[in-house]
Coordinates of C-alpha atoms in Angstrom, one line a residue:
Chain A
X1 CA 6.0 19.4 -16.7
X2 CA 3.4 17.2 -16.5
X3 CA 1.4 15.8 -19.3
X4 CA -1.6 17.6 -20.3
X5 CA -4.8 14.9 -18.9
X6 CA -6.7 13.2 -21.7
X7 CA -9.0 15.8 -23.5
X8 CA -12.6 16.3 -22.8
X9 CA -13.7 14.4 -25.8
X10 CA -11.5 11.6 -24.8
X11 CA -13.3 11.4 -21.6
X12 CA -17.2 11.6 -22.7
X13 CA -15.8 8.6 -25.3
X14 CA -14.4 6.5 -22.1
X15 CA -17.5 7.4 -19.8
X16 CA -20.1 6.6 -22.3
X17 CA -18.1 3.7 -23.1
X18 CA -18.0 1.9 -20.1
X19 CA -21.7 3.0 -19.1
X20 CA -22.4 0.8 -22.1
X21 CA -20.6 -2.3 -20.6
X22 CA -17.5 -1.6 -23.2
X23 CA -14.2 -1.1 -22.4
X24 CA -12.3 0.9 -25.3
X25 CA -10.0 -2.5 -26.0
X26 CA -12.4 -4.6 -26.0
X27 CA -12.0 -6.5 -22.9
X28 CA -14.6 -7.6 -20.4
X29 CA -14.6 -5.3 -17.1
X30 CA -12.6 -8.2 -15.0
X31 CA -10.7 -9.2 -17.4
X32 CA -6.7 -8.9 -17.3
X33 CA -4.7 -8.0 -20.3
X34 CA -2.8 -10.8 -21.9
X35 CA 0.0 -12.1 -19.7
X36 CA 3.3 -12.8 -21.7
X37 CA 6.5 -13.8 -19.1
X38 CA 9.9 -14.2 -21.0
X39 CA 13.1 -15.4 -19.4
X40 CA 16.2 -14.3 -20.2
X41 CA 19.8 -16.5 -20.4
X42 CA 20.1 -15.7 -16.0
X43 CA 18.3 -17.1 -13.9
X44 CA 16.3 -14.3 -12.2
X45 CA 15.9 -12.5 -14.9
X46 CA 12.1 -12.1 -16.2
X47 CA 10.6 -10.1 -18.2
X48 CA 6.7 -9.6 -18.1
X49 CA 4.4 -7.9 -20.1
X50 CA 0.3 -7.2 -19.4
X51 CA -0.7 -5.3 -22.8
X52 CA 2.1 -3.0 -24.0
X53 CA 2.7 -2.4 -20.1
X54 CA 6.2 -4.2 -19.9
X55 CA 8.3 -4.4 -16.8
X56 CA 12.1 -6.3 -16.3
X57 CA 12.8 -7.3 -12.5
X58 CA 16.6 -8.8 -11.9
X59 CA 17.6 -10.8 -9.7
X60 CA 21.4 -11.1 -8.0
X61 CA 22.9 -12.2 -4.7
X62 CA 25.8 -11.7 -2.8
X63 CA 27.6 -12.2 0.5
X64 CA 27.6 -10.0 2.9
X65 CA 27.9 -9.5 7.0
X66 CA 24.4 -9.5 8.5
X67 CA 23.0 -6.7 10.7
X68 CA 23.8 -7.4 14.2
X69 CA 20.5 -7.0 15.3
X70 CA 19.2 -9.9 13.2
X71 CA 22.2 -12.2 12.7
X72 CA 20.6 -15.3 11.4
X73 CA 18.4 -13.1 8.4
X74 CA 19.9 -12.3 4.5
X75 CA 18.9 -9.2 3.1
X76 CA 16.6 -8.1 0.7
X77 CA 16.6 -4.9 -1.6
X78 CA 14.3 -3.6 -3.5
X79 CA 15.6 -1.1 -6.6
X80 CA 13.0 0.3 -8.5
X81 CA 13.4 3.1 -10.5
X82 CA 10.5 4.4 -13.0
X83 CA 12.5 6.6 -15.9
X84 CA 11.0 8.7 -18.6
X85 CA 11.3 5.5 -20.5
X86 CA 8.2 4.1 -19.2
X87 CA 6.4 7.0 -20.0
X88 CA 6.6 11.0 -20.4
X89 CA 4.8 11.3 -17.3
X90 CA 7.5 10.0 -14.7
X91 CA 10.5 13.0 -14.3
X92 CA 14.1 12.1 -13.3
X93 CA 15.1 12.4 -9.8
X94 CA 12.0 13.8 -8.2
X95 CA 9.7 10.2 -7.5
X96 CA 6.2 10.7 -8.7
X97 CA 2.9 10.3 -6.8
X98 CA 2.6 6.6 -9.1
X99 CA 6.2 5.9 -7.8
X100 CA 5.6 6.5 -4.3
X101 CA 2.6 4.4 -4.5
X102 CA 4.4 1.6 -6.5
X103 CA 7.8 1.5 -4.5
X104 CA 5.6 1.2 -1.1
X105 CA 3.2 -1.3 -2.1
X106 CA 5.7 -3.6 -3.7
X107 CA 8.2 -3.3 -0.4
X108 CA 4.0 -4.6 1.3
X109 CA 4.3 -7.3 -1.5
X110 CA 7.5 -8.8 -1.0
X111 CA 9.3 -7.7 2.2
X112 CA 6.4 -7.1 4.5
X113 CA 4.0 -10.3 4.1
X114 CA 7.5 -12.4 4.0
X115 CA 7.3 -14.2 0.6
X116 CA 11.1 -14.8 1.0
X117 CA 12.3 -17.0 4.0
X118 CA 15.2 -14.9 5.1
X119 CA 16.4 -17.6 7.6
X120 CA 17.1 -19.8 5.0
X121 CA 19.3 -17.2 3.3
X122 CA 21.5 -17.6 7.1
X123 CA 25.1 -19.2 5.5
X124 CA 27.2 -18.5 8.9
X125 CA 25.2 -17.0 12.0
X126 CA 26.4 -13.5 12.4
X127 CA 29.8 -14.2 10.0
X128 CA 27.9 -14.2 6.5
X129 CA 24.1 -14.1 4.7
X130 CA 22.9 -13.9 1.2
X131 CA 22.3 -10.2 -0.3
X132 CA 19.1 -10.8 -2.5
X133 CA 18.7 -7.0 -4.9
X134 CA 15.8 -7.5 -6.7
X135 CA 16.3 -4.8 -9.4
X136 CA 12.6 -3.5 -11.3
X137 CA 13.0 -1.9 -14.5
X138 CA 10.0 -1.0 -16.2
X139 CA 10.1 -0.3 -19.4
X140 CA 6.9 0.7 -20.8
X141 CA 3.7 2.1 -19.3
X142 CA 0.3 1.8 -20.4
X143 CA -1.1 1.7 -17.6
X144 CA -1.0 -1.0 -14.4
X145 CA 2.1 -0.9 -13.7
X146 CA 1.5 -1.7 -10.3
X147 CA 0.6 -5.1 -11.1
X148 CA 3.0 -5.6 -13.2
X149 CA 5.9 -4.8 -11.5
X150 CA 4.4 -7.1 -8.6
X151 CA 3.9 -10.1 -11.1
X152 CA 7.3 -10.1 -12.7
X153 CA 9.0 -9.6 -9.2
X154 CA 7.5 -12.7 -7.8
X155 CA 8.4 -15.0 -11.1
X156 CA 11.8 -13.5 -10.9
X157 CA 11.9 -14.7 -6.7
X158 CA 10.4 -17.8 -8.3
X159 CA 13.0 -18.0 -11.0
X160 CA 16.1 -17.4 -9.0
X161 CA 18.5 -19.9 -7.8
X162 CA 21.4 -18.8 -5.8
X163 CA 24.5 -20.9 -5.6
X164 CA 25.7 -23.6 -3.3
X165 CA 28.2 -23.2 -0.2
X166 CA 29.8 -25.5 1.8
X167 CA 31.0 -24.4 4.8
X168 CA 33.9 -26.1 6.8
X169 CA 34.4 -24.6 9.7
X170 CA 34.7 -21.1 9.3
X171 CA 35.2 -21.3 5.7
X172 CA 32.8 -20.7 3.0
X173 CA 33.2 -21.9 -0.4
X174 CA 30.9 -21.3 -3.5
X175 CA 30.6 -24.8 -5.1
X176 CA 28.3 -23.7 -7.5
X177 CA 30.0 -20.5 -8.2
X178 CA 27.4 -18.8 -10.6
X179 CA 24.2 -20.2 -11.6
X180 CA 23.2 -17.9 -13.9
X181 CA 25.8 -19.7 -16.5
X182 CA 22.9 -22.7 -16.1
X183 CA 22.1 -21.9 -19.5
X184 CA 19.1 -22.5 -22.5
X185 CA 19.8 -25.5 -24.4
X186 CA 20.9 -25.7 -27.8
X187 CA 23.3 -22.6 -28.9
X188 CA 26.5 -21.7 -27.7
X189 CA 27.0 -24.6 -25.8
X190 CA 30.7 -24.4 -26.4
X191 CA 32.0 -21.1 -24.7
X192 CA 30.5 -21.9 -21.8
X193 CA 32.7 -21.4 -18.9
X194 CA 33.7 -25.2 -17.4
X195 CA 32.9 -24.1 -13.6
X196 CA 29.6 -26.0 -14.0
X197 CA 31.9 -29.1 -14.8
X198 CA 34.0 -28.9 -12.3
X199 CA 33.5 -32.0 -10.6
X200 CA 32.7 -30.2 -6.6
X201 CA 30.1 -28.0 -8.7
X202 CA 26.6 -28.5 -7.5
X203 CA 23.4 -27.3 -9.2
X204 CA 21.8 -24.0 -7.9
X205 CA 19.2 -23.7 -5.0
X206 CA 15.5 -22.3 -5.3
X207 CA 14.8 -19.6 -2.5
X208 CA 12.5 -21.2 -0.7
X209 CA 9.1 -18.6 -0.5
X210 CA 6.6 -18.8 2.0
X211 CA 3.8 -18.1 -0.3
X212 CA 3.4 -16.1 -3.7
X213 CA 1.0 -13.1 -3.8
X214 CA -0.4 -11.4 -6.8
X215 CA -1.4 -8.2 -6.8
X216 CA -5.1 -7.5 -8.7
X217 CA -5.9 -3.2 -9.1
X218 CA -9.7 -2.4 -9.7
X219 CA -10.5 0.8 -10.4
X220 CA -13.9 3.1 -10.1
X221 CA -15.8 5.7 -11.4
X222 CA -17.8 8.1 -9.6
X223 CA -20.8 6.9 -12.1
X224 CA -22.5 4.3 -9.7
X225 CA -23.6 2.7 -13.0
X226 CA -20.1 2.0 -14.0
X227 CA -19.1 -1.6 -12.4
X228 CA -15.5 -2.1 -11.1
X229 CA -13.0 -2.3 -14.1
X230 CA -10.1 -4.9 -13.8
X231 CA -6.3 -4.1 -15.1
X232 CA -6.9 -0.4 -16.0
X233 CA -5.4 0.7 -19.3
X234 CA -3.6 3.6 -19.0
X235 CA -6.5 6.1 -20.1
X236 CA -8.9 4.5 -17.3
X237 CA -5.9 4.7 -15.1
X238 CA -5.8 9.0 -15.9
X239 CA -9.4 9.1 -15.7
X240 CA -10.4 6.6 -12.5
X241 CA -12.0 7.8 -9.2
X242 CA -10.5 5.5 -6.7
X243 CA -7.9 2.5 -7.2
X244 CA -8.1 -0.6 -4.6
X245 CA -5.3 -2.9 -4.7
X246 CA -5.2 -6.6 -3.1
X247 CA -2.4 -8.4 -3.0
X248 CA -3.3 -12.4 -2.2
X249 CA -1.9 -16.0 -2.8
X250 CA -3.7 -18.9 -4.4
X251 CA -4.3 -20.5 -0.6
X252 CA -7.2 -17.9 0.0
X253 CA -4.4 -15.3 2.4
X254 CA -5.0 -11.8 1.5
X255 CA -1.3 -10.2 1.9
X256 CA -2.1 -6.3 1.2
X257 CA -5.3 -4.8 0.7
X258 CA -5.2 -0.8 -0.2
X259 CA -8.3 1.3 -1.1
X260 CA -6.2 4.8 -0.2
X261 CA -9.4 6.9 -0.6
X262 CA -11.6 7.9 -4.0
X263 CA -15.1 7.3 -4.1
X264 CA -16.3 5.5 -1.4
X265 CA -17.6 1.9 -2.2
X266 CA -20.4 0.0 0.1
X267 CA -18.2 -2.7 2.1
X268 CA -20.7 -5.5 0.5
X269 CA -18.8 -4.5 -3.4
X270 CA -15.5 -4.3 -1.1
X271 CA -15.8 -8.3 -0.1
X272 CA -17.1 -8.7 -3.6
X273 CA -14.2 -7.9 -5.3
X274 CA -11.4 -9.3 -3.2
X275 CA -13.5 -13.2 -3.6
X276 CA -12.8 -12.5 -7.1
X277 CA -9.7 -11.7 -6.6
X278 CA -9.3 -15.2 -4.7
X279 CA -10.6 -16.5 -8.1
X280 CA -8.2 -14.7 -10.2
X281 CA -5.1 -15.6 -8.0
X282 CA -5.5 -19.4 -8.5
X283 CA -5.8 -18.9 -12.1
X284 CA -2.8 -17.1 -12.4
X285 CA -0.9 -19.1 -10.2
X286 CA -1.2 -21.7 -12.3
X287 CA -0.6 -20.0 -15.6
X288 CA 2.9 -18.6 -13.4
X289 CA 4.1 -22.5 -12.5
X290 CA 3.3 -23.9 -15.9
X291 CA 5.4 -21.2 -17.4
X292 CA 8.0 -21.3 -15.1
X293 CA 8.2 -25.4 -15.6
X294 CA 8.1 -25.0 -19.5
X295 CA 10.9 -22.6 -19.0
X296 CA 13.0 -24.8 -16.8
X297 CA 12.5 -27.9 -18.9
X298 CA 14.4 -26.0 -21.6
X299 CA 17.5 -25.5 -19.4
X300 CA 20.3 -27.9 -18.9
X301 CA 21.6 -28.1 -15.1
X302 CA 24.9 -30.8 -15.0
X303 CA 25.7 -31.8 -12.1
X304 CA 28.4 -34.5 -11.8
Chain B
X1 CA 9.4 -7.8 21.3
X2 CA 6.7 -8.1 22.9
X3 CA 6.9 -12.1 23.3
X4 CA 6.3 -12.4 26.6
X5 CA 3.5 -10.0 26.6
X6 CA 0.3 -11.7 26.1
X7 CA -2.2 -10.0 23.7
X8 CA -5.8 -11.6 25.0
X9 CA -5.3 -13.1 28.0
X10 CA -7.3 -16.4 29.3
X11 CA -10.2 -13.8 31.1
X12 CA -10.8 -11.8 27.8
X13 CA -8.5 -9.3 28.7
X14 CA -5.9 -7.1 26.7
X15 CA -2.7 -6.3 27.7
X16 CA -3.6 -2.7 28.9
X17 CA -6.5 -3.7 30.4
X18 CA -9.5 -3.6 27.6
X19 CA -11.9 -6.1 26.4
X20 CA -11.6 -7.5 22.6
X21 CA -14.0 -4.8 21.2
X22 CA -13.4 -1.9 23.7
X23 CA -11.7 1.3 22.1
X24 CA -9.2 3.7 23.7
X25 CA -10.4 6.6 25.3
X26 CA -11.0 9.6 22.5
X27 CA -10.4 12.7 23.9
X28 CA -10.9 15.4 21.4
X29 CA -10.4 19.4 21.7
X30 CA -11.2 21.5 19.4
X31 CA -10.6 25.0 20.9
X32 CA -7.6 26.2 19.4
X33 CA -4.4 27.6 22.1
X34 CA -3.2 30.6 20.9
X35 CA -3.4 29.3 16.8
X36 CA -3.7 31.6 14.1
X37 CA -5.3 28.0 12.3
X38 CA -9.1 28.7 10.7
X39 CA -9.5 25.3 12.0
X40 CA -7.8 23.1 14.5
X41 CA -8.3 19.9 16.4
X42 CA -5.7 17.7 18.8
X43 CA -7.2 14.6 18.8
X44 CA -6.3 11.4 21.0
X45 CA -6.5 7.9 20.8
X46 CA -5.6 6.5 23.7
X47 CA -1.4 7.4 23.6
X48 CA -1.4 7.8 19.9
X49 CA -2.0 12.2 19.7
X50 CA -2.1 14.3 16.6
X51 CA -2.7 17.9 16.0
X52 CA -4.6 19.0 12.7
X53 CA -4.4 23.0 11.9
X54 CA -6.2 24.0 9.0
X55 CA -5.8 27.3 6.8
X56 CA -8.2 28.4 4.2
X57 CA -9.9 28.7 1.9
X58 CA -7.9 31.3 1.3
X59 CA -5.9 32.5 -2.1
X60 CA -3.2 30.4 -3.4
X61 CA 0.6 31.3 -2.6
X62 CA 1.5 29.8 -5.8
X63 CA -1.0 31.2 -8.8
X64 CA 0.3 27.6 -10.6
X65 CA -1.0 25.1 -7.8
X66 CA -4.8 26.9 -8.5
X67 CA -7.7 25.1 -10.4
X68 CA -9.8 27.4 -12.0
X69 CA -13.1 24.7 -11.0
X70 CA -12.1 24.3 -7.3
X71 CA -10.0 24.4 -4.1
X72 CA -6.9 22.9 -4.1
X73 CA -6.1 20.7 -0.9
X74 CA -2.9 20.9 -0.2
X75 CA -1.8 18.2 2.9
X76 CA 1.8 17.7 4.8
X77 CA 2.5 15.5 7.6
X78 CA 5.0 15.7 10.4
X79 CA 6.0 13.1 12.5
X80 CA 7.6 14.6 15.8
X81 CA 11.2 13.5 16.5
X82 CA 10.3 12.8 19.9
X83 CA 6.6 11.1 19.4
X84 CA 7.6 6.9 19.3
X85 CA 9.5 5.3 21.8
X86 CA 13.0 5.4 19.9
X87 CA 13.8 8.7 18.9
X88 CA 14.3 9.6 15.5
X89 CA 14.0 12.0 12.8
X90 CA 11.6 11.9 9.4
X91 CA 12.6 14.2 6.9
X92 CA 9.8 15.8 4.6
X93 CA 11.0 12.4 1.4
X94 CA 10.1 10.1 4.0
X95 CA 8.3 7.3 2.1
X96 CA 5.9 6.5 4.9
X97 CA 4.9 10.3 5.1
X98 CA 4.6 10.8 1.9
X99 CA 2.6 7.6 1.8
X100 CA 0.5 9.3 5.1
X101 CA -0.2 12.5 3.5
X102 CA -1.1 11.2 -0.1
X103 CA -3.4 8.4 1.4
X104 CA -5.1 11.4 3.6
X105 CA -4.9 14.0 0.6
X106 CA -6.9 11.0 -1.8
X107 CA -9.9 10.2 1.0
X108 CA -10.1 14.4 2.0
X109 CA -10.1 14.9 -2.3
X110 CA -13.7 13.3 -2.3
X111 CA -15.2 14.3 0.5
X112 CA -14.1 18.0 0.9
X113 CA -16.5 20.3 -1.4
X114 CA -13.9 21.7 -3.2
X115 CA -16.0 23.0 -6.3
X116 CA -17.3 26.1 -3.7
X117 CA -13.8 27.3 -3.4
X118 CA -12.5 28.3 -7.2
X119 CA -9.3 29.3 -7.7
X120 CA -8.3 29.2 -4.1
X121 CA -6.0 26.6 -1.7
X122 CA -6.6 25.2 1.6
X123 CA -4.1 24.0 3.5
X124 CA -4.1 21.0 6.3
X125 CA -0.9 20.5 8.6
X126 CA -0.9 17.4 10.6
X127 CA 1.8 16.8 13.2
X128 CA 1.9 13.5 14.8
X129 CA 2.4 14.0 18.8
X130 CA 2.3 10.5 20.5
X131 CA 2.3 7.6 18.5
X132 CA 0.5 4.2 19.7
X133 CA -0.5 2.6 17.4
X134 CA -3.6 3.4 14.8
X135 CA -1.6 6.5 13.5
X136 CA -3.1 6.9 10.0
X137 CA -7.0 6.1 12.5
X138 CA -5.6 9.2 14.5
X139 CA -4.5 11.5 11.0
X140 CA -7.8 10.9 9.6
X141 CA -10.0 11.3 12.5
X142 CA -8.6 14.4 13.4
X143 CA -8.6 16.0 9.7
X144 CA -12.0 15.4 9.4
X145 CA -12.5 17.8 13.0
X146 CA -10.4 20.4 12.3
X147 CA -11.9 20.4 8.4
X148 CA -15.1 20.8 10.6
X149 CA -14.1 23.2 12.8
X150 CA -12.8 25.4 10.1
X151 CA -16.1 25.1 8.4
X152 CA -15.3 23.7 5.0
X153 CA -18.6 22.6 3.8
X154 CA -18.0 17.9 4.0
X155 CA -20.2 15.8 2.2
X156 CA -19.8 13.4 5.6
X157 CA -17.2 12.3 8.4
X158 CA -14.7 10.4 7.3
X159 CA -14.4 8.1 10.8
X160 CA -11.4 5.5 10.9
X161 CA -10.7 2.7 13.2
X162 CA -8.3 0.0 13.2
X163 CA -9.0 -3.9 13.7
X164 CA -7.2 -6.7 14.3
X165 CA -7.6 -10.7 15.0
X166 CA -5.7 -12.6 17.8
X167 CA -5.7 -16.7 16.6
X168 CA -9.5 -15.8 15.5
X169 CA -10.8 -13.1 18.1
X170 CA -10.9 -9.7 16.9
X171 CA -10.1 -6.9 18.6
X172 CA -10.4 -2.7 17.9
X173 CA -8.6 -0.3 18.1
X174 CA -5.2 -1.7 18.6
X175 CA -2.2 -0.2 20.3
X176 CA 1.6 -0.5 19.0
X177 CA 2.3 -3.6 21.0
X178 CA -0.8 -5.3 19.3
X179 CA -0.4 -4.0 15.9
X180 CA 3.2 -5.1 15.5
X181 CA 2.6 -8.7 16.0
X182 CA -1.1 -8.9 14.3
X183 CA -2.8 -8.7 11.1
X184 CA -4.5 -5.7 11.0
X185 CA -7.2 -3.6 8.6
X186 CA -7.7 0.4 9.2
X187 CA -10.8 1.0 7.7
X188 CA -12.6 4.6 7.3
X189 CA -16.2 4.9 6.7
X190 CA -18.5 7.6 5.6
X191 CA -21.2 7.2 8.4
X192 CA -24.5 8.9 6.4
X193 CA -23.9 6.5 3.4
X194 CA -22.5 3.7 4.9
X195 CA -20.0 3.3 2.6
X196 CA -16.1 2.8 3.1
X197 CA -13.2 5.3 1.4
X198 CA -10.6 3.8 2.8
X199 CA -9.2 -0.1 3.6
X200 CA -5.8 -0.6 3.8
X201 CA -3.9 -3.7 5.4
X202 CA -0.3 -4.4 5.2
X203 CA 0.0 -8.4 6.9
X204 CA -1.0 -11.9 5.2
X205 CA -4.9 -12.8 6.9
X206 CA -7.1 -15.4 5.6
X207 CA -10.1 -14.3 3.3
X208 CA -12.6 -14.9 5.8
X209 CA -11.0 -13.3 9.0
X210 CA -10.6 -10.2 6.3
X211 CA -13.7 -10.3 6.2
X212 CA -14.9 -10.3 9.6
X213 CA -12.8 -7.7 11.2
X214 CA -13.8 -5.9 8.0
X215 CA -17.1 -5.8 9.3
X216 CA -16.0 -5.4 12.9
X217 CA -14.3 -2.2 11.9
X218 CA -16.9 -0.3 9.9
X219 CA -19.2 -0.9 13.1
X220 CA -16.7 1.0 15.4
X221 CA -16.4 3.3 13.2
X222 CA -20.0 4.3 13.8
X223 CA -19.7 4.6 17.5
X224 CA -16.0 7.2 16.5
X225 CA -18.8 9.2 14.5
X226 CA -20.8 9.7 17.6
X227 CA -18.0 10.9 19.6
X228 CA -16.8 13.4 16.9
X229 CA -19.8 14.5 16.4
X230 CA -20.8 15.2 20.2
X231 CA -17.2 17.4 20.3
X232 CA -18.3 19.0 17.1
X233 CA -21.9 19.9 18.6
X234 CA -20.0 21.3 21.7
X235 CA -18.0 23.7 20.0
X236 CA -20.6 25.1 18.1
X237 CA -22.8 25.4 21.2
X238 CA -19.7 27.1 23.2
X239 CA -19.4 29.8 20.1
X240 CA -23.2 30.2 20.1
X241 CA -23.4 30.6 23.7
X242 CA -22.0 34.1 23.6
X243 CA -24.0 35.0 20.7
X244 CA -27.3 34.7 22.1
X245 CA -26.8 36.4 25.6
X246 CA -26.3 39.6 24.1
X247 CA -29.4 38.8 22.3
X248 CA -28.2 38.5 19.1
X249 CA -30.0 35.6 17.1
X250 CA -27.3 32.7 16.6
X251 CA -27.6 31.9 12.8
X252 CA -24.3 29.2 12.4
X253 CA -21.3 27.3 13.1
X254 CA -19.4 30.3 11.0
X255 CA -20.9 33.1 12.3
X256 CA -18.2 34.4 14.7

């Protein structure tokens, strides 16, 4: 069952507010809701929230045999399921249109644009490679789930550290057997497993990433007097008549541009939006870097 | 795979003998061969071939799928197992097929004047027969033609074209070989207003380069529009000619 679409008064209210250059939550048209990144005790466990939209991304790594046609490359898989937990609009089992869009977009942003250096995940050519599994849980949807999911995934990839391994001949030994036990400084130090204190253990290794793309979604309305809206809220997302999603990194490289149908735009407007996203990506990049640094300083890694 | 083939050689020719800005041969067939469809189009860009059937506006099979104020546009895409060099069956639930049909739907929803046909349904069946790059482009162009052929009122043509960039030189209308190696953009333009209704890019590219090939694709869309318009006019003339020989006045394209 589909939930009812927004009522006519709601619609009129939103559109007339937008016409007066006002957004219902008081933001500027090109302003993103406050971003919060919180990191779990494990490395590669990130909860990202854009306003009330919350997404949890989690990465784990295990060793597998590589695909025979790509013996030097690690494997990355993305698992995302949008459960009815996020919003009553989603059903279990059957993927909704929005879910297809989000999954395909994540696939393009993270896998097709080569974020992770796959060859660096190789342990022993043709025998052993790392398999990274990115799981995305959408905890609550109040608009713009896509940007939030992309940001959470990228930050999780940057936050994650894989165990170090030692290869002697054909034998692979994990020398930092569980990087997830790199714990926050103060509490529960007493019952930490003794693994990291072993004389052979080494610090876990960050993934080698080629670049860090961030995704920005703009919503359009068919009324020409309404300007494009960045980071649409739930109501804006339901009522918009066209979306454009742009994924790009701080080095001014576009990774994905996706505007499938909807209200047609002037070519100049498209380029204007792209250039605006370039500036936003730089700001977001410095924010993410500083949050990651803060988190890392709060953790202890003992290497002996 | 294609590392040994030069994409653009020193003489300025591409692997299939075209120049940088040259489009592939466009073949348009608007004459239904034993099809009961209301509108029909087979279009090929070089070796990419797509066939589209349009049924409707007709009564919806399911009452629940109708809208009281406009027609419901239903698009189904099928990719033939034999269409690519590797035989591969794609089911209906395939993510890529779902994405193409969703893209087509959101591209054509604002273009079709569906409010003229309340409580009815327009079915569009897209069948991909051969794939050699520019799949989305061919699907969009063929659907536009089939809709025009069915006499469904559109606000404008939608003309799509892909363009890519090889180091610093832009190329138009990429083949599969070029598409796999180069960053590429698919742009759909509406020639009357000059506006862009679809932009997709899936590979890494610098912003400045993007601007260049984006503008180029916009220009190329106009050339494709000329071809498509010619095909629609030819078809209409063929339909009108017999009427004139009978001495009946020709009233319009749908009068048959």
